[in-house]
Structures are given as C-alpha cells and as structure tokens.
Amino acid sequence: MKIFLPLIITFFCISCSTETSQQEVSETPNEYKPLPNELVRTVVIPNDTILGAYEKVEIGIEGNREVIYASNTMSNLFDNFDLKDAKYIKTTYFNTDPALLNVPLIETVRISEDSIFLYGFGNRIFLVDNEISVINKWDFNQIIDPAEQLATVEALNMQGSVFINNGFLYIRIWPQNTVFSDKLFYEKSFVLEYDIANNKVTRQLGYFPDFMAENSDEFFYNEHQFSWLKSNSDKNKLLVSFRRSHDLMVLDLETEEQNYVHARSNFLDKFPLIPRDQRVQLDHDPIVTNGAYRHLLYDSYREVYYRIVSHDQDQINPLTNSRNHPVYRPYSIIVLDKGLNYIGESTIENYERINVLSAAVCSEGLIFGVKDDDESVVTFDIIKIAI
C-alpha cells in the first residue's frame, strides 16, 4: 500500500471559539451551480520496491510523455512515473548535490521541465535542475532583516511558497511572532520581493483582507496557510486563496493593488474563530472539524482554475465512533474560467479513497493519489469535471 500521506502537524487545540460569517469583499456572491464529475480511469503502477508515502503530486512533460512526480520530502526523494503507460521510471533523490546535504526539505516546487525549487528548513531555498544539481541558492537568514522571518512552509499547504517573475524572486513571509500570538499579524505583509541580479530585497507587499484584522483577539486556525497561484493571463497578477475568504484576492505585483473576484463555495458559511488567550484542551481539533478554502490550480488544457474546498465535519464519526480524518474528508472543487468568472462547483464523492490535497492537473483531468490496500502498487485516480 503506497499511501499518499499528507504531512499533518496537530497541535493541542483550543477548547472553545466563536463563529463568524465571513464578510463579502465583493459586492454580490456567485449563485451556486452544481457540476458533475466522472472517474476517467484509475492508474495502477506495479512496483513493490519504492517507499511511497507521498505528500505531493506534480505533472510534467518530458519529450512526448506525461510524467508524474510524486514527492516524499521526509525521505528527500521523488518517484517518476509514466502516466500514459502506468510505469515506474526512476527515483530521484534531493540530497545528491553536496550543497543539499543535511538540509531537511519542506517543499518542492516544479516550475519547468528542468527547474525545481527546493525549500529547506532554516529559510534556505535552492534552484536545481531535473538531476538535482544546484543552479542557484539563497540563505535568507543572511539576506533579510532579522526583524522579519520567512515562513516555514506548513505541511498542509504544499502550494509553492516561492516563484520567479520578471527577474524577481517572490517568497511567502510572516513576522517573527506567530499568528497564534501576534495581534497585529493580519496587518502585516505576506510577500517578500527579492532582486536576483542585484542580490537584495526590494520590498514587501500583499496584505490580508480588512475583515481579518477587525478582531485582533481572535484568529482562524491555520489561516496563515493560504494558497497562491500566478494568474495565467497576466503574470504580474497573483491569485490568493485565503482559508476563510469567500472571494479570491487578485494582487498586482507591480502596483500592489488588491482586488477581489467571486469564488464562494456552497458548502462553507461560518468560520469558528479562536481566542488567542484561550487555554488549550484535547477535546476539539480544528484541523479535523473546520472546513476551509484550500489549494488553487490552473488547468491549461481546459483553461479553467480550480479552488479546492474542504467541508466542515464532526470530530467523531457517529457511524464508527472513531475520529474523523483531517484529509480524507468531504471536499468540493470550485471551477472558474480563465477570466476568473464562476462556472460552478463539483462535489467529490469518493473522498475516503483519494487525497484531494495531492491534486494535480494532467491532460485527462485532475489526478489524485489514492489510499489503497495493496503494497505492491502505486495508484492514482483521474477525475474530470463536466464544464
């Protein structure tokens, strides 16, 4: 069983909370339109020697074949599979270059066929080729002002916390004080811009929506794990999906202007806020119970955007009397056209089987890692949403 294992860090959680309906940033919410989906095929790849336990799937093109890159950062590797022929190709290790020895990885971000960002603990970022030879590297502990600190990429995010645009490196940052204790957290920027050619930080930009800063004594659990994605139609625009904002932010990287577009789920309404000074208890885990807006993906084959939504659920499953899983849970996917107009929302029926947070786009649709019971195979499901 090559389980797709999302990295989950569970903290002792807060005993009580208040609930708030997120204030609409845009004027009129979109009207719900259900979209059907279908299983295109299940890809079963025989191999009883690889480790599995992948937390992220990416798709690339090598020559004339579509390749699955399944990452296991805890083991410093990714496995390569031929998608069409359902065959194992090879295993690539992240720590073969001497510069990468003793650098525990948090995230991998594939930006082209032969360029990959590796984000390591200690605010170290590496640009490597497909053979994991280091092309460039940055130690931001030596670059940024000590009053600020780059965010360690949270395990439930895995959404590309670094990218290049027009010769600049853009990186998620967050203040030295954490979201759990910093009452001014939502009033601070979340993007750092770094000039690669001149080796200097040029500015910080990007701010949370105003409604998040209205109550400084409470916060939404794991809200700092938002997802972002460069706009496909305008590379100077950054799309940001905050966990409790029904709308998507469109951040202009040149002018710093922030606008919003409708992208509301039919399945999310109230978001429980946690008092910052509340004592911790074991009787409630918001990672399990809280629904939220999650990953953003762009589908270049169908020219649409996907916004993944996790739904609220009980802490305990009443049928099994066991704890519900924080990842294998009810999900839906919002679909927007290339102009960011709402198309509809599709509910994932077999969520207990697939890791929706491992979703990637392939030529046939959306591909997900599958949790199965066979140790000798790696399995993927490909699902296509009717648009």
Short mmCIF file of C-alpha atoms in Angstrom, two decimals, residues 2-8 51-58 69-78 94 105-108 154-159 295 327-328 355-359 369:
data_model
loop_
_atom_site.label_atom_id
_atom_site.label_comp_id
_atom_site.label_asym_id
_atom_site.label_seq_id
_atom_site.Cartn_x
_atom_site.Cartn_y
_atom_site.Cartn_z
CA LYS A 2 1.77 3.13 -1.23
CA ILE A 3 -0.35 5.54 0.82
CA PHE A 4 -0.45 9.19 -0.17
CA LEU A 5 0.44 10.58 3.22
CA PRO A 6 -0.26 14.28 3.79
CA LEU A 7 2.07 15.75 6.37
CA ILE A 8 -0.08 16.71 9.33
CA LEU A 51 8.66 3.71 -0.42
CA GLY A 52 5.54 5.68 -1.31
CA ALA A 53 4.14 7.91 1.46
CA TYR A 54 3.86 10.85 -0.95
CA GLU A 55 2.52 14.20 0.16
CA LYS A 56 2.54 15.97 -3.20
CA VAL A 57 1.97 15.14 -6.86
CA GLU A 58 3.15 17.24 -9.80
CA TYR A 69 6.43 13.36 -9.98
CA ALA A 70 5.38 12.07 -6.56
CA SER A 71 7.32 13.72 -3.72
CA ASN A 72 8.27 12.39 -0.31
CA THR A 73 10.21 15.27 1.24
CA MET A 74 10.71 13.46 4.54
CA SER A 75 12.77 10.88 2.64
CA ASN A 76 14.31 13.50 0.30
CA LEU A 77 13.08 11.92 -2.91
CA PHE A 78 10.51 11.93 -5.66
CA PHE A 94 17.09 15.52 -3.45
CA LEU A 105 13.23 19.75 2.88
CA ILE A 106 9.78 21.16 3.43
CA GLU A 107 8.50 21.75 -0.07
CA THR A 108 9.30 21.16 -3.73
CA GLU A 154 3.21 24.48 6.66
CA ALA A 155 2.64 20.80 5.96
CA LEU A 156 -0.98 21.21 4.88
CA ASN A 157 -0.10 23.91 2.36
CA MET A 158 2.43 22.49 -0.14
CA GLN A 159 1.39 25.22 -2.54
CA HIS A 295 -5.43 24.84 -2.98
CA VAL A 327 -7.56 14.95 4.99
CA TYR A 328 -9.76 12.07 3.82
CA ASN A 355 -6.07 12.51 -1.14
CA VAL A 356 -7.68 15.60 -2.62
CA LEU A 357 -4.82 17.78 -1.35
CA SER A 358 -2.42 15.90 -3.66
CA ALA A 359 -4.38 17.07 -6.71
CA GLY A 369 -3.10 9.95 -5.13
#
